[in-house]
Tab-separated table of C-alpha atoms in Angstrom:
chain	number	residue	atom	x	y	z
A	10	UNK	CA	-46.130	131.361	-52.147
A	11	UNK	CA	-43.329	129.163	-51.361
A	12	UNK	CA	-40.792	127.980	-54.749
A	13	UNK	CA	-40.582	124.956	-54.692
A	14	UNK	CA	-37.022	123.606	-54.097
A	15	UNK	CA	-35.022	122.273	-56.951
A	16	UNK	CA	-33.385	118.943	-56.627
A	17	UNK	CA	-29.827	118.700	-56.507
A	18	UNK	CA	-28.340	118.382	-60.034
A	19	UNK	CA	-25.585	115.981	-57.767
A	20	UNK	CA	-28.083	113.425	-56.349
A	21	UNK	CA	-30.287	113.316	-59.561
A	22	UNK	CA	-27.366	112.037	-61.527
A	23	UNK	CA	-26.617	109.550	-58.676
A	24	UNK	CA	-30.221	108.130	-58.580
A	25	UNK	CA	-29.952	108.090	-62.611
A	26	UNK	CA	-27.029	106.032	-61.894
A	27	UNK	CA	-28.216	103.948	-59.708
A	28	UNK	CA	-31.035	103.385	-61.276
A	29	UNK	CA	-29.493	102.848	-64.547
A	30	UNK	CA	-27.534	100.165	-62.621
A	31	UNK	CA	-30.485	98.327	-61.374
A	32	UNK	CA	-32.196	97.949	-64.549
A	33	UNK	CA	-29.119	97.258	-66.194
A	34	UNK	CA	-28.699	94.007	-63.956
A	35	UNK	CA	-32.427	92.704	-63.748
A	36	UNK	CA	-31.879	92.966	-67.576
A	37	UNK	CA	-29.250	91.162	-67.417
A	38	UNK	CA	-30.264	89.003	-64.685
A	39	UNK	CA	-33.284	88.169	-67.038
A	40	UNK	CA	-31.362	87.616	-70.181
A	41	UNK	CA	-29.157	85.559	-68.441
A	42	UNK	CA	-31.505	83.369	-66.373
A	43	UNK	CA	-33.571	82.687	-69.199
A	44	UNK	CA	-30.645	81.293	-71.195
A	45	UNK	CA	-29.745	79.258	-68.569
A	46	UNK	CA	-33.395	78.022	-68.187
A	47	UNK	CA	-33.390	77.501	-71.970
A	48	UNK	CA	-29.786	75.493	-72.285
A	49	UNK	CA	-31.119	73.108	-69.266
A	50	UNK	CA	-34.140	72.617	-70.896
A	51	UNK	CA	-32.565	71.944	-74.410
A	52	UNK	CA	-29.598	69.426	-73.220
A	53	UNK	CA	-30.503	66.025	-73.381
A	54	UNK	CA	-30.297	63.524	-70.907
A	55	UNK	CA	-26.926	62.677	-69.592
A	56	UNK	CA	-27.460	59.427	-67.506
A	57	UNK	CA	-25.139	59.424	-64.198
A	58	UNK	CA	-22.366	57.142	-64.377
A	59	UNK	CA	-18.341	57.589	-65.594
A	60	UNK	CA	-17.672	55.672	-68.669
A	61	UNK	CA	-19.689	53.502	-70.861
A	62	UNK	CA	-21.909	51.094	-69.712
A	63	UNK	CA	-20.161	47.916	-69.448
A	64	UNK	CA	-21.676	44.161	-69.783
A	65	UNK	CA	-20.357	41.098	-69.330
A	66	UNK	CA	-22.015	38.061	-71.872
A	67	UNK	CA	-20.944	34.491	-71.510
A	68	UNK	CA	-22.109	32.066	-74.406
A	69	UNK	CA	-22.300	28.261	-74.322
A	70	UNK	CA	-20.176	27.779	-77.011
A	71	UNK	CA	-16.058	27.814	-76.835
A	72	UNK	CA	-13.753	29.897	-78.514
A	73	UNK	CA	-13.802	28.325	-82.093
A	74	UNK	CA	-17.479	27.907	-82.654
A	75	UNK	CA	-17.798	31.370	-80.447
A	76	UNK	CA	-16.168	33.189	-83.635
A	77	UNK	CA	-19.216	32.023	-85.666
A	78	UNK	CA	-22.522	32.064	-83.713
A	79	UNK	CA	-21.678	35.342	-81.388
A	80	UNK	CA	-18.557	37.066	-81.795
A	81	UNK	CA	-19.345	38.816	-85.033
A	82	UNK	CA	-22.354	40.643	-83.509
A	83	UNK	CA	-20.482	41.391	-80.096
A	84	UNK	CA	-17.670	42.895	-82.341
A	85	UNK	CA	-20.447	45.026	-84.595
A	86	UNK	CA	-22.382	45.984	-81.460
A	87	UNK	CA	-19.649	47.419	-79.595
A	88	UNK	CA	-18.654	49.633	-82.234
A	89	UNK	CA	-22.146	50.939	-83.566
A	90	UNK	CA	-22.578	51.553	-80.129
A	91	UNK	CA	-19.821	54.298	-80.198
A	92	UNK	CA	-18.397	54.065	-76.676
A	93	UNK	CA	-22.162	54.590	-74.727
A	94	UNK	CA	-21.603	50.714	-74.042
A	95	UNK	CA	-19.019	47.830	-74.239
A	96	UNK	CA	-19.802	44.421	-73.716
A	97	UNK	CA	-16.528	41.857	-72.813
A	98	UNK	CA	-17.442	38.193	-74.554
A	99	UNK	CA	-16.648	35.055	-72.560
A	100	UNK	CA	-16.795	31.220	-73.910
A	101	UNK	CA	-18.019	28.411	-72.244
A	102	UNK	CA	-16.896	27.842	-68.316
A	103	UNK	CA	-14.417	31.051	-68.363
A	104	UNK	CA	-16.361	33.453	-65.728
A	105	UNK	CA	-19.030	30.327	-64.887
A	106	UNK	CA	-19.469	26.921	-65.601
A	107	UNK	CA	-22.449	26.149	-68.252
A	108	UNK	CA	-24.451	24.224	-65.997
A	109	UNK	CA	-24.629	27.447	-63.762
A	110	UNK	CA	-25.214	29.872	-66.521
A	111	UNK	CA	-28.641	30.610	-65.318
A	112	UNK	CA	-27.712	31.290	-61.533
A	113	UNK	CA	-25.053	33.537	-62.643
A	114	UNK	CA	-27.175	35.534	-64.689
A	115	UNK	CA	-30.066	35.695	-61.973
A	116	UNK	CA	-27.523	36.682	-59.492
A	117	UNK	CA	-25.883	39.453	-61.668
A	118	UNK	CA	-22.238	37.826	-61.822
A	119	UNK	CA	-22.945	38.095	-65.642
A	120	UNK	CA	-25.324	40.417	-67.441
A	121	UNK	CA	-26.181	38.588	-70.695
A	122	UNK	CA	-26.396	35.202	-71.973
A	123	UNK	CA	-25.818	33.168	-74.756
A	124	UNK	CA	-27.443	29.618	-74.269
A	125	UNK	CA	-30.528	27.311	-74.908
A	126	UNK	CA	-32.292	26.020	-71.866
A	127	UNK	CA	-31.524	23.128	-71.318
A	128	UNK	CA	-28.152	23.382	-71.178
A	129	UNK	CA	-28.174	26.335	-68.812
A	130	UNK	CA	-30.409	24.703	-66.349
A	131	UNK	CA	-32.895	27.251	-66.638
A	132	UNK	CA	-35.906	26.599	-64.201
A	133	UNK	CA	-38.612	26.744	-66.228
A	134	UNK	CA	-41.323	24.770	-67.790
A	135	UNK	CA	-40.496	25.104	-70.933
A	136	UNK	CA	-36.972	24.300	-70.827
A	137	UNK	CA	-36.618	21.260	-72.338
A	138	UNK	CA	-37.708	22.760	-75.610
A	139	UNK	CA	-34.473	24.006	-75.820
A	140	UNK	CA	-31.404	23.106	-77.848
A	141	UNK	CA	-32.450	19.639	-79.870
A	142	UNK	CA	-36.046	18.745	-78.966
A	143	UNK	CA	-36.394	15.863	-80.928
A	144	UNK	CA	-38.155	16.128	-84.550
A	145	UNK	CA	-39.200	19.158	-83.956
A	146	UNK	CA	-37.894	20.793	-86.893
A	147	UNK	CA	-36.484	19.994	-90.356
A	148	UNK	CA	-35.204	22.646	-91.104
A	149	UNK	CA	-33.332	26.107	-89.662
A	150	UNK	CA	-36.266	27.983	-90.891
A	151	UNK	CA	-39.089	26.109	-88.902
A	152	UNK	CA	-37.636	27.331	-85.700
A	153	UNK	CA	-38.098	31.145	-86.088
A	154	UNK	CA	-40.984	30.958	-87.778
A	155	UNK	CA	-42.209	29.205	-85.241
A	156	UNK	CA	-41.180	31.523	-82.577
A	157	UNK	CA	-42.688	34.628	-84.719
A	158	UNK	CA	-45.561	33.369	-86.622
A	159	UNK	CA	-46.867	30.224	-84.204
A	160	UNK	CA	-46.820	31.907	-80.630
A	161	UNK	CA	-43.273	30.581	-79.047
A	162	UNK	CA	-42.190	34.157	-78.630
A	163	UNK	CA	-45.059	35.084	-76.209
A	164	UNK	CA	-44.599	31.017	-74.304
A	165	UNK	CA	-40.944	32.166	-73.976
A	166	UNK	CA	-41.643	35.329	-72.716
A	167	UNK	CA	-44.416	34.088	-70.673
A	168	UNK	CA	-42.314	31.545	-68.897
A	169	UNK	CA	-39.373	34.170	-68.169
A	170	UNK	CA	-41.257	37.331	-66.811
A	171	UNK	CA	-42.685	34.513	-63.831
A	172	UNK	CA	-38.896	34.230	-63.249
A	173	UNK	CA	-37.011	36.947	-61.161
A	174	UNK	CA	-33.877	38.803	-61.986
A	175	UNK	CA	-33.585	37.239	-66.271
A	176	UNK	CA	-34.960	38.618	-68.961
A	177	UNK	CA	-35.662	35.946	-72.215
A	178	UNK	CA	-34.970	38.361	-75.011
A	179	UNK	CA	-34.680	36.571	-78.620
A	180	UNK	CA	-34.569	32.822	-79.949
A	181	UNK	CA	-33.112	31.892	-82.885
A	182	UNK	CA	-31.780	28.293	-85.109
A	183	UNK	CA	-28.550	26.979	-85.119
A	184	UNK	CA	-27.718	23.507	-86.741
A	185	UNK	CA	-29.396	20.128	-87.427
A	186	UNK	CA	-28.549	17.454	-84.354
A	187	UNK	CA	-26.212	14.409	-86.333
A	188	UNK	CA	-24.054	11.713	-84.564
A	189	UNK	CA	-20.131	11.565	-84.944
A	190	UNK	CA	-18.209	8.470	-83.296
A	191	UNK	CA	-15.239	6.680	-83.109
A	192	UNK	CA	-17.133	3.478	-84.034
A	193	UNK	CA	-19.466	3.090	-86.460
A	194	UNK	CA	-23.501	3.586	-86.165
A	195	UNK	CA	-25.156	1.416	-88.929
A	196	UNK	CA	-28.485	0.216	-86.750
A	197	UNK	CA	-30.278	1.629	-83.285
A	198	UNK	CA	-28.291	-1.210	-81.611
A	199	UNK	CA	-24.677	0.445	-82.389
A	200	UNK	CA	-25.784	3.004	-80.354
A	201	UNK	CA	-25.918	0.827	-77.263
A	202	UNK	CA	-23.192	1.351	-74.416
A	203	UNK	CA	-21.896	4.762	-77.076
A	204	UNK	CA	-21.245	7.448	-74.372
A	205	UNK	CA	-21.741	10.507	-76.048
A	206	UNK	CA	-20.966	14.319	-75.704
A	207	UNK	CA	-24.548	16.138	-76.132
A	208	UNK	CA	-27.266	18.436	-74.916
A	209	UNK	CA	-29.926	17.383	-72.546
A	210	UNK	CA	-33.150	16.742	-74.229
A	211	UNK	CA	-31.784	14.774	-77.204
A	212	UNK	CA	-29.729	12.919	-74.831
A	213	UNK	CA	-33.239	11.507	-72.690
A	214	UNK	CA	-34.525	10.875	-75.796
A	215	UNK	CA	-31.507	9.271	-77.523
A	216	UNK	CA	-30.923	7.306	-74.316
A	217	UNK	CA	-34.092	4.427	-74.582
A	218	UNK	CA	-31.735	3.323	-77.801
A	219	UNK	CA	-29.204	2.939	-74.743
A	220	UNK	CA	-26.651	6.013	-76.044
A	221	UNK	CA	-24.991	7.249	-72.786
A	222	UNK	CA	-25.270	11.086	-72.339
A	223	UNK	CA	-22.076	12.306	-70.426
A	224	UNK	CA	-21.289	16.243	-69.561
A	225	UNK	CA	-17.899	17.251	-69.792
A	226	UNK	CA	-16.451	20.710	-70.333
A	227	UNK	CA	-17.117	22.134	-73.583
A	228	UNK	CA	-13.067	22.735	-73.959
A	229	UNK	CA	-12.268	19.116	-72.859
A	230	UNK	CA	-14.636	17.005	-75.517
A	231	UNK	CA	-11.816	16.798	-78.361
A	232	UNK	CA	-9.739	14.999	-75.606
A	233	UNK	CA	-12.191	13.174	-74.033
A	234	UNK	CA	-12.509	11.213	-77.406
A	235	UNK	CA	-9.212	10.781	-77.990
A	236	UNK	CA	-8.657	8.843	-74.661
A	237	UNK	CA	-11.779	6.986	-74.550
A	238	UNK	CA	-13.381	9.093	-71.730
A	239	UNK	CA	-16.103	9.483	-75.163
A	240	UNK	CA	-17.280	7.489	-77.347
A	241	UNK	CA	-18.506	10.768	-79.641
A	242	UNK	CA	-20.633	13.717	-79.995
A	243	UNK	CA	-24.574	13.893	-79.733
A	244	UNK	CA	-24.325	17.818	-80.120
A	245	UNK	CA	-24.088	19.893	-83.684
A	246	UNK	CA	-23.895	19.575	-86.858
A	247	UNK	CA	-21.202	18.910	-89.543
A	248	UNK	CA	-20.374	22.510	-89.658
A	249	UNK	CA	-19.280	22.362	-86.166
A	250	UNK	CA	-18.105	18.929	-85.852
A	251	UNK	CA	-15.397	20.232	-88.421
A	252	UNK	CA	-15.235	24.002	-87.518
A	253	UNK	CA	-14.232	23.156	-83.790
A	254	UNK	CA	-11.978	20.018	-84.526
A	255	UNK	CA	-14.348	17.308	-83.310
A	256	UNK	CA	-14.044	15.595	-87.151
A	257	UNK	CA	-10.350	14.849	-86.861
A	258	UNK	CA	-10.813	12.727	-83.913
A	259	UNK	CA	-14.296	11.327	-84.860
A	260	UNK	CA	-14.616	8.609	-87.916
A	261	UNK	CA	-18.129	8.561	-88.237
A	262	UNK	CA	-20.790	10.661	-88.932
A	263	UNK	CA	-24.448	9.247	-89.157
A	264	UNK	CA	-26.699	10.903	-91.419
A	265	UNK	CA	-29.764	10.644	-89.562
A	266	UNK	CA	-30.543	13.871	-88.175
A	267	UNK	CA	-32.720	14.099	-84.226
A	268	UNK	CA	-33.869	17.195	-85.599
A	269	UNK	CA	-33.519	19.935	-87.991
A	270	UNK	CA	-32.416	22.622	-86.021
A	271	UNK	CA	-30.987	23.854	-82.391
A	272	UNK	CA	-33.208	26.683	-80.258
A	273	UNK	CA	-30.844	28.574	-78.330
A	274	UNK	CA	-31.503	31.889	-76.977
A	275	UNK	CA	-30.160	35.411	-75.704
A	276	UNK	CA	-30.987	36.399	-71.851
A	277	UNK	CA	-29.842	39.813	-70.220
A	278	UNK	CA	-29.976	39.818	-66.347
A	279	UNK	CA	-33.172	41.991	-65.549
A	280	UNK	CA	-31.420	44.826	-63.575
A	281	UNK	CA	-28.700	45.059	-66.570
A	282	UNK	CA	-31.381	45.600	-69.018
A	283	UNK	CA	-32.744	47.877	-66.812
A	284	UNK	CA	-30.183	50.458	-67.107
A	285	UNK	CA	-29.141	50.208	-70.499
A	286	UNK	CA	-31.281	53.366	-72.692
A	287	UNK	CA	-33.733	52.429	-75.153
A	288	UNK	CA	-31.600	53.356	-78.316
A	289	UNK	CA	-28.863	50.847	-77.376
A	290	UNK	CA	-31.195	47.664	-76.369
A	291	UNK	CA	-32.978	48.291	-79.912
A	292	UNK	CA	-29.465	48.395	-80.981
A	293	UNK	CA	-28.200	45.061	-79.258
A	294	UNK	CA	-31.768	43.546	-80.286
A	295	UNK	CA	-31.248	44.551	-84.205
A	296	UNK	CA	-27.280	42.831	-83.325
A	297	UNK	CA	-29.249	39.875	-82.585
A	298	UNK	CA	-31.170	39.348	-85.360
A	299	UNK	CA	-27.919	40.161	-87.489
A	300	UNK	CA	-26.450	37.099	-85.850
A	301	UNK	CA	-29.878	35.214	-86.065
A	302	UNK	CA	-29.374	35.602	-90.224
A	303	UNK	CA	-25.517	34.929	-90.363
A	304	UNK	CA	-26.007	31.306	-88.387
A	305	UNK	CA	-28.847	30.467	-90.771
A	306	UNK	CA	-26.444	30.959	-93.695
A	307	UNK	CA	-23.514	29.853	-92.137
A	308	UNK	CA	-24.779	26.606	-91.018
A	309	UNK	CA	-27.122	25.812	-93.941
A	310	UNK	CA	-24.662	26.150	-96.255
A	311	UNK	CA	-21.802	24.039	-94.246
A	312	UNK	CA	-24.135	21.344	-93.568
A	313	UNK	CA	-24.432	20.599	-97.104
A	314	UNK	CA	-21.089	21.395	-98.413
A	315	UNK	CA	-19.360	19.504	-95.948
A	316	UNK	CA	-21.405	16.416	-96.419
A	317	UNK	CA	-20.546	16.980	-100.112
A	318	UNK	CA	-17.266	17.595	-100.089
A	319	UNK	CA	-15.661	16.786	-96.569
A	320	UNK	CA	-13.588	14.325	-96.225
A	321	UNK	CA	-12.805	13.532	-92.568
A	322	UNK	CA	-15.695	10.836	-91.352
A	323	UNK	CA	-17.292	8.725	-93.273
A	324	UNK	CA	-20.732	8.510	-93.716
A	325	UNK	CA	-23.330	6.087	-92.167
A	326	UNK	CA	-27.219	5.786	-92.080
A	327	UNK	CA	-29.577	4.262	-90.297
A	328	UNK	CA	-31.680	1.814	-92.636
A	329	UNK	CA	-35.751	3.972	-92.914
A	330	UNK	CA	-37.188	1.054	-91.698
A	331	UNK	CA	-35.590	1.082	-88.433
A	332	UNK	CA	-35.230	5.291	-88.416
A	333	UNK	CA	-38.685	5.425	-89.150
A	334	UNK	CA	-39.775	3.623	-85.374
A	335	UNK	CA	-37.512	6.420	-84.064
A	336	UNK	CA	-39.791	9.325	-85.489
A	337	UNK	CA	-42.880	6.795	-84.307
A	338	UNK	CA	-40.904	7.133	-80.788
A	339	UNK	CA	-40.951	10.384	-80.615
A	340	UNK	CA	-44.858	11.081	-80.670
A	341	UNK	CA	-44.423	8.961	-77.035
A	342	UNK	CA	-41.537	11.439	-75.940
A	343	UNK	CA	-43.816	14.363	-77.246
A	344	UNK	CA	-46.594	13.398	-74.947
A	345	UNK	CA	-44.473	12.912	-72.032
A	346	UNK	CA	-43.489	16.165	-72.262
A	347	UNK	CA	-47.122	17.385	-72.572
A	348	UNK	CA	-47.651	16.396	-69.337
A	349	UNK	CA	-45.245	18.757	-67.930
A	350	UNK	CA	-47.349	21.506	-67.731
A	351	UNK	CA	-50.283	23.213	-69.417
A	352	UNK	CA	-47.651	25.395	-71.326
A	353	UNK	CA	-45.516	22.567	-72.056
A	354	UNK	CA	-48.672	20.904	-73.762
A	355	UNK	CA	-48.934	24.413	-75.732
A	356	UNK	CA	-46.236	24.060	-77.389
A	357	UNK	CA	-46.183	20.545	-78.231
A	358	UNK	CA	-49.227	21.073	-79.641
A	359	UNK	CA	-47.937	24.301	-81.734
A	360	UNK	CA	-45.417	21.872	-82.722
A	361	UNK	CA	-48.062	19.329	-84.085
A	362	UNK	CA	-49.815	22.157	-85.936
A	363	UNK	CA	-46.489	23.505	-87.390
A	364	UNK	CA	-45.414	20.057	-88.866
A	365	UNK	CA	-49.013	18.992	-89.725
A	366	UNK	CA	-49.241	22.522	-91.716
A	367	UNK	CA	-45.971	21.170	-93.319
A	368	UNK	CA	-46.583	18.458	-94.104
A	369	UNK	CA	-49.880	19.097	-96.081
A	370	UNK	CA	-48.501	21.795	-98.258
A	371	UNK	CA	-45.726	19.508	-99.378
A	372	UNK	CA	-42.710	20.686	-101.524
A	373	UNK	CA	-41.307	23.268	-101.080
A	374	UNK	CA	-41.915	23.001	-97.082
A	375	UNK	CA	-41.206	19.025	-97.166
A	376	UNK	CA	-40.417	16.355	-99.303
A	377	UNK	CA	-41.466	12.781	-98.499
């Protein structure tokens, strides 16, 4: 019978070592791996760039009015958004001119936008809605609620998605459209032969009661008056008209409001919005609404104080009788719009429902 042979006490203990070894590293190997498979999995997403995202946002209005309507929510935005995203604020005509707001924004030279419609020459249907669409409103409030409870939002949005390259994001109200001149308006026929400072639509309107509208550069209006390149301004409210330094050259301001309330607007450009993360649009979109409820108080409250209490222009008024062919006039200019376009004609006729709604429920909504 042949004895089996023993192994060598030598090599045993270098296979145990070996061995040993081996499972020592897939161990390790698989302790390791599925940390590292666990930490990738856990980290969030880190999107691919150096540095914050950075927009640039030009607004319509210049550097004095710009510290109201839009610089208090660029200011709160940037810093809530902890360094993840700056945007840099320009006034009117520093990056672009106004009248080429829209093109700039399409084209990417800016990413956001401060504006109404009109004034940026935005090619769309519904444009002329923006800024001062004559009697429209009465009052700051009409406009959002129209725009959230009457349907605008969707029109807006409508209109905007058939547009490449801008995105429409929020309206909101600004101030009531008044008159302030060097001379005197005390009838419909002072405003013949006035050349005024003002936005689009009201202009058309304004101009069958032969008021001249004339463009100029926001910054250049103040001066424009003083030498007699202007006759006035067709464009805000008394809380501007004071706030940016329009009432010390003006001597007049006529009491007789277009309408109750300017529709202006925010735009991103659509690539811009693209690549900005969920949490901060939300965040610039809550900004917005901030600075939606800090014009409404800012404004409603000037308005009245200042006709209370300022004492810089003189007050005039058209007589009712002859005011009251004006708000006649504008059921023509309403119609002529109409006939735009189908959605033009929607929201004219939202606008006739609004005011007719108003006007049957009475006070608070409107006094006669």
């Amino acid at each position: 019978m042949t004895k089996k042979s023993q192994p060598n006490k030598a090599g045993k203990a270098a296979d145990k070592t070996v061995n040993t070894g081996r499972r020592s590293f897939l161990k390790n190997a698989g302790v390791g791996g599925t940390a590292v498979a666990a930490s990738t999995l856990a980290a969030p997403y880190v999107h691919a760039q150096s540095g914050p995202i950075k927009w640039r946002l030009q607004t319509y209005s210049g550097a004095p009015l710009g510290a109201h309507v839009i610089k208090p929510q660029i200011e709160a935005f940037n810093k809530a958004a902890n360094g993840e995203m700056e945007i840099e604020l320009y006034y009117a005509d520093q990056l672009v001119p106004t009248s080429e707001l829209f093109r700039a924004l399409q084209n990417g030279t800016i990413d956001a936008v401060q504006s109404d419609d009109a004034t940026m020459a935005s090619p769309v249907d519904i444009s002329v809605f923006g800024g001062y669409f004559p009697f429209s409103t009465r009052y700051s409030l009409d406009l959002p609620v129209l725009f959230q409870r009457y349907g605008l939002n969707e029109i807006w949005k409508e209109a905007y998605d058939e547009v490449e390259g801008v995105e429409w994001l929020s309206a909101g109200a600004w101030d009531p459209c008044h008159i302030f001149t060097k001379e005197p308006i005390n009838s419909l026929a002072d405003m013949n032969g006035k050349r005024v400072f003002g936005v689009p639509t009201a202009g058309r309107f304004l101009a069958r009661y032969g008021l001249i509208p004339v463009t100029v550069p926001w910054d250049d209006v103040e001066v424009a008056i003083q030498t007699g390149e202007l006759d006035g301004v067709a464009w805000c409210g008394f809380t501007e008209a004071y706030e940016v330094g329009w009432a010390d050259v003006c001597n007049y301001a006529l009491l007789n409001n277009v309408t109750g309330a300017w529709c202006g607007s925010y735009f991103a450009n659509t690539d811009s919005w693209a690549k900005v993360p969920d949490h901060l649009k939300e965040l610039f979109l809550i900004s917005v609404d901030q600075s939606h409820y800090y014009r409404q108080v800012w404004y409603w409250g000037g308005e009245a104080q200042l006709r209370a209490e300022g004492n810089k222009m003189e007050l005039t008024t058209i007589p009712a009788e002859e005011w009251d062919q004006v708000v006649k006039d504008a059921e023509q200019f309403w119609d002529e719009i109409a006939s735009i376009s189908p959605r033009a004609a929607r929201v004219v006729e939202i606008y006739k429902k609004y005011n007719a709604t108003m006007d049957k429920v009475g006070v608070p909504y409107r006094y006669s």
